[in-house]
Amino acid sequence: MKRCVFYPYINQTVWKKANLASKLSLDNLEKESLLYGGDSEFRQRKVTKEGLAQTSSDITESRMSISQMMSQQVTQSEESITMLATSSQAVLEMNDEFKTMTGTIQLGRKLITMYNLRELTDKLLIFLALILFLTAIFYILKKRLFFLQTRHN
């Protein structure tokens, strides 16, 4: 299950939005009471104990929802940190493995270079030995044929 990573200021943002929403709703209630409450008797009924209790209850519910949202944010942040720590550990292990592989690859490269050089020197030695062998055969044939030619004459 993939979780979103939240920024550190998200809790402050949520808190500010909730406060602004509460203030806006209170301002709207006050505007309605001022606009539609023309006579003082209606205004006095609005400010009764029941109205104050309802307003207090609304504020309490709003703060409880903010608290719950903050708790959820903390839980998600903890999960994100745990996931990040696990990912970091995996990356470190892979880094160590890549370093080991790099060393092995470099050693292989050195060995291949050394064997290529050895192959080149072997070919050169074989070529020189072949030239020496052919020269020896030519010398022997020349001496024998020359010897046979001097004998027939």
PDB file of N, CA, C and O in Angstrom, residues 29-59:
ATOM      1  N   LEU A  29     -22.276  33.558  10.962  1.00  0.00           N
ATOM      2  CA  LEU A  29     -23.358  33.544  11.951  1.00  0.00           C
ATOM      3  C   LEU A  29     -23.630  34.955  12.472  1.00  0.00           C
ATOM      4  O   LEU A  29     -24.788  35.364  12.636  1.00  0.00           O
ATOM      5  N   GLU A  30     -22.548  35.697  12.729  1.00  0.00           N
ATOM      6  CA  GLU A  30     -22.730  37.061  13.217  1.00  0.00           C
ATOM      7  C   GLU A  30     -23.376  37.946  12.151  1.00  0.00           C
ATOM      8  O   GLU A  30     -24.243  38.775  12.461  1.00  0.00           O
ATOM      9  N   LYS A  31     -22.976  37.767  10.897  1.00  0.00           N
ATOM     10  CA  LYS A  31     -23.578  38.553   9.819  1.00  0.00           C
ATOM     11  C   LYS A  31     -25.063  38.260   9.691  1.00  0.00           C
ATOM     12  O   LYS A  31     -25.883  39.176   9.526  1.00  0.00           O
ATOM     13  N   GLU A  32     -25.426  36.994   9.768  1.00  0.00           N
ATOM     14  CA  GLU A  32     -26.838  36.627   9.675  1.00  0.00           C
ATOM     15  C   GLU A  32     -27.637  37.222  10.825  1.00  0.00           C
ATOM     16  O   GLU A  32     -28.757  37.709  10.632  1.00  0.00           O
ATOM     17  N   SER A  33     -27.037  37.170  12.009  1.00  0.00           N
ATOM     18  CA  SER A  33     -27.781  37.718  13.146  1.00  0.00           C
ATOM     19  C   SER A  33     -27.923  39.230  13.031  1.00  0.00           C
ATOM     20  O   SER A  33     -28.938  39.795  13.434  1.00  0.00           O
ATOM     21  N   LEU A  34     -26.924  39.892  12.484  1.00  0.00           N
ATOM     22  CA  LEU A  34     -27.019  41.334  12.315  1.00  0.00           C
ATOM     23  C   LEU A  34     -27.988  41.706  11.190  1.00  0.00           C
ATOM     24  O   LEU A  34     -28.746  42.677  11.300  1.00  0.00           O
ATOM     25  N   LEU A  35     -27.924  40.940  10.082  1.00  0.00           N
ATOM     26  CA  LEU A  35     -28.782  41.274   8.942  1.00  0.00           C
ATOM     27  C   LEU A  35     -30.249  40.919   9.195  1.00  0.00           C
ATOM     28  O   LEU A  35     -31.149  41.676   8.852  1.00  0.00           O
ATOM     29  N   TYR A  36     -30.487  39.744   9.726  1.00  0.00           N
ATOM     30  CA  TYR A  36     -31.863  39.272   9.856  1.00  0.00           C
ATOM     31  C   TYR A  36     -32.456  39.494  11.236  1.00  0.00           C
ATOM     32  O   TYR A  36     -33.626  39.259  11.444  1.00  0.00           O
ATOM     33  N   GLY A  37     -31.658  39.923  12.147  1.00  0.00           N
ATOM     34  CA  GLY A  37     -32.179  40.157  13.502  1.00  0.00           C
ATOM     35  C   GLY A  37     -32.430  41.628  13.731  1.00  0.00           C
ATOM     36  O   GLY A  37     -31.696  42.262  14.470  1.00  0.00           O
ATOM     37  N   GLY A  38     -33.479  42.160  13.135  1.00  0.00           N
ATOM     38  CA  GLY A  38     -33.763  43.591  13.210  1.00  0.00           C
ATOM     39  C   GLY A  38     -34.178  44.051  14.593  1.00  0.00           C
ATOM     40  O   GLY A  38     -33.759  45.095  15.061  1.00  0.00           O
ATOM     41  N   ASP A  39     -34.981  43.289  15.287  1.00  0.00           N
ATOM     42  CA  ASP A  39     -35.426  43.756  16.609  1.00  0.00           C
ATOM     43  C   ASP A  39     -34.556  43.136  17.691  1.00  0.00           C
ATOM     44  O   ASP A  39     -33.971  42.090  17.546  1.00  0.00           O
ATOM     45  N   SER A  40     -34.486  43.791  18.802  1.00  0.00           N
ATOM     46  CA  SER A  40     -33.605  43.391  19.894  1.00  0.00           C
ATOM     47  C   SER A  40     -34.099  42.118  20.565  1.00  0.00           C
ATOM     48  O   SER A  40     -33.309  41.366  21.136  1.00  0.00           O
ATOM     49  N   GLU A  41     -35.397  41.837  20.520  1.00  0.00           N
ATOM     50  CA  GLU A  41     -35.936  40.631  21.152  1.00  0.00           C
ATOM     51  C   GLU A  41     -35.387  39.386  20.455  1.00  0.00           C
ATOM     52  O   GLU A  41     -35.006  38.413  21.111  1.00  0.00           O
ATOM     53  N   PHE A  42     -35.293  39.407  19.147  1.00  0.00           N
ATOM     54  CA  PHE A  42     -34.770  38.260  18.393  1.00  0.00           C
ATOM     55  C   PHE A  42     -33.288  38.076  18.706  1.00  0.00           C
ATOM     56  O   PHE A  42     -32.813  36.964  18.863  1.00  0.00           O
ATOM     57  N   ARG A  43     -32.568  39.177  18.802  1.00  0.00           N
ATOM     58  CA  ARG A  43     -31.148  39.094  19.141  1.00  0.00           C
ATOM     59  C   ARG A  43     -30.955  38.525  20.525  1.00  0.00           C
ATOM     60  O   ARG A  43     -30.036  37.748  20.761  1.00  0.00           O
ATOM     61  N   GLN A  44     -31.768  38.882  21.442  1.00  0.00           N
ATOM     62  CA  GLN A  44     -31.636  38.370  22.800  1.00  0.00           C
ATOM     63  C   GLN A  44     -31.920  36.880  22.837  1.00  0.00           C
ATOM     64  O   GLN A  44     -31.287  36.145  23.582  1.00  0.00           O
ATOM     65  N   ARG A  45     -32.878  36.405  22.014  1.00  0.00           N
ATOM     66  CA  ARG A  45     -33.167  34.971  21.965  1.00  0.00           C
ATOM     67  C   ARG A  45     -31.976  34.214  21.378  1.00  0.00           C
ATOM     68  O   ARG A  45     -31.695  33.095  21.758  1.00  0.00           O
ATOM     69  N   LYS A  46     -31.310  34.839  20.467  1.00  0.00           N
ATOM     70  CA  LYS A  46     -30.192  34.188  19.804  1.00  0.00           C
ATOM     71  C   LYS A  46     -29.039  33.980  20.772  1.00  0.00           C
ATOM     72  O   LYS A  46     -28.286  33.033  20.653  1.00  0.00           O
ATOM     73  N   VAL A  47     -28.874  34.893  21.713  1.00  0.00           N
ATOM     74  CA  VAL A  47     -27.770  34.848  22.651  1.00  0.00           C
ATOM     75  C   VAL A  47     -28.182  34.126  23.930  1.00  0.00           C
ATOM     76  O   VAL A  47     -27.633  34.365  24.984  1.00  0.00           O
ATOM     77  N   THR A  48     -29.086  33.252  23.859  1.00  0.00           N
ATOM     78  CA  THR A  48     -29.496  32.505  25.047  1.00  0.00           C
ATOM     79  C   THR A  48     -28.462  31.443  25.350  1.00  0.00           C
ATOM     80  O   THR A  48     -27.494  31.239  24.607  1.00  0.00           O
ATOM     81  N   LYS A  49     -28.698  30.742  26.413  1.00  0.00           N
ATOM     82  CA  LYS A  49     -27.781  29.679  26.837  1.00  0.00           C
ATOM     83  C   LYS A  49     -27.709  28.573  25.794  1.00  0.00           C
ATOM     84  O   LYS A  49     -26.649  28.003  25.550  1.00  0.00           O
ATOM     85  N   GLU A  50     -28.814  28.288  25.142  1.00  0.00           N
ATOM     86  CA  GLU A  50     -28.826  27.219  24.142  1.00  0.00           C
ATOM     87  C   GLU A  50     -27.937  27.592  22.952  1.00  0.00           C
ATOM     88  O   GLU A  50     -27.194  26.762  22.425  1.00  0.00           O
ATOM     89  N   GLY A  51     -28.027  28.826  22.525  1.00  0.00           N
ATOM     90  CA  GLY A  51     -27.201  29.282  21.401  1.00  0.00           C
ATOM     91  C   GLY A  51     -25.719  29.241  21.741  1.00  0.00           C
ATOM     92  O   GLY A  51     -24.891  28.824  20.933  1.00  0.00           O
ATOM     93  N   LEU A  52     -25.407  29.699  22.967  1.00  0.00           N
ATOM     94  CA  LEU A  52     -24.014  29.663  23.391  1.00  0.00           C
ATOM     95  C   LEU A  52     -23.519  28.231  23.530  1.00  0.00           C
ATOM     96  O   LEU A  52     -22.377  27.910  23.157  1.00  0.00           O
ATOM     97  N   ALA A  53     -24.376  27.363  24.045  1.00  0.00           N
ATOM     98  CA  ALA A  53     -23.991  25.960  24.186  1.00  0.00           C
ATOM     99  C   ALA A  53     -23.760  25.329  22.814  1.00  0.00           C
ATOM    100  O   ALA A  53     -22.813  24.550  22.620  1.00  0.00           O
ATOM    101  N   GLN A  54     -24.626  25.661  21.847  1.00  0.00           N
ATOM    102  CA  GLN A  54     -24.463  25.117  20.495  1.00  0.00           C
ATOM    103  C   GLN A  54     -23.170  25.616  19.860  1.00  0.00           C
ATOM    104  O   GLN A  54     -22.433  24.851  19.246  1.00  0.00           O
ATOM    105  N   THR A  55     -22.892  26.917  20.016  1.00  0.00           N
ATOM    106  CA  THR A  55     -21.664  27.486  19.472  1.00  0.00           C
ATOM    107  C   THR A  55     -20.445  26.840  20.119  1.00  0.00           C
ATOM    108  O   THR A  55     -19.477  26.466  19.437  1.00  0.00           O
ATOM    109  N   SER A  56     -20.503  26.680  21.421  1.00  0.00           N
ATOM    110  CA  SER A  56     -19.409  26.034  22.145  1.00  0.00           C
ATOM    111  C   SER A  56     -19.231  24.595  21.685  1.00  0.00           C
ATOM    112  O   SER A  56     -18.104  24.113  21.498  1.00  0.00           O
ATOM    113  N   SER A  57     -20.340  23.903  21.488  1.00  0.00           N
ATOM    114  CA  SER A  57     -20.293  22.519  21.013  1.00  0.00           C
ATOM    115  C   SER A  57     -19.689  22.448  19.611  1.00  0.00           C
ATOM    116  O   SER A  57     -18.872  21.564  19.326  1.00  0.00           O
ATOM    117  N   ASP A  58     -20.077  23.380  18.741  1.00  0.00           N
ATOM    118  CA  ASP A  58     -19.523  23.404  17.388  1.00  0.00           C
ATOM    119  C   ASP A  58     -18.013  23.628  17.404  1.00  0.00           C
ATOM    120  O   ASP A  58     -17.258  22.972  16.676  1.00  0.00           O
ATOM    121  N   ILE A  59     -17.591  24.554  18.255  1.00  0.00           N
ATOM    122  CA  ILE A  59     -16.153  24.843  18.362  1.00  0.00           C
ATOM    123  C   ILE A  59     -15.408  23.626  18.901  1.00  0.00           C
ATOM    124  O   ILE A  59     -14.333  23.268  18.417  1.00  0.00           O
TER     125      ILE A  59
END
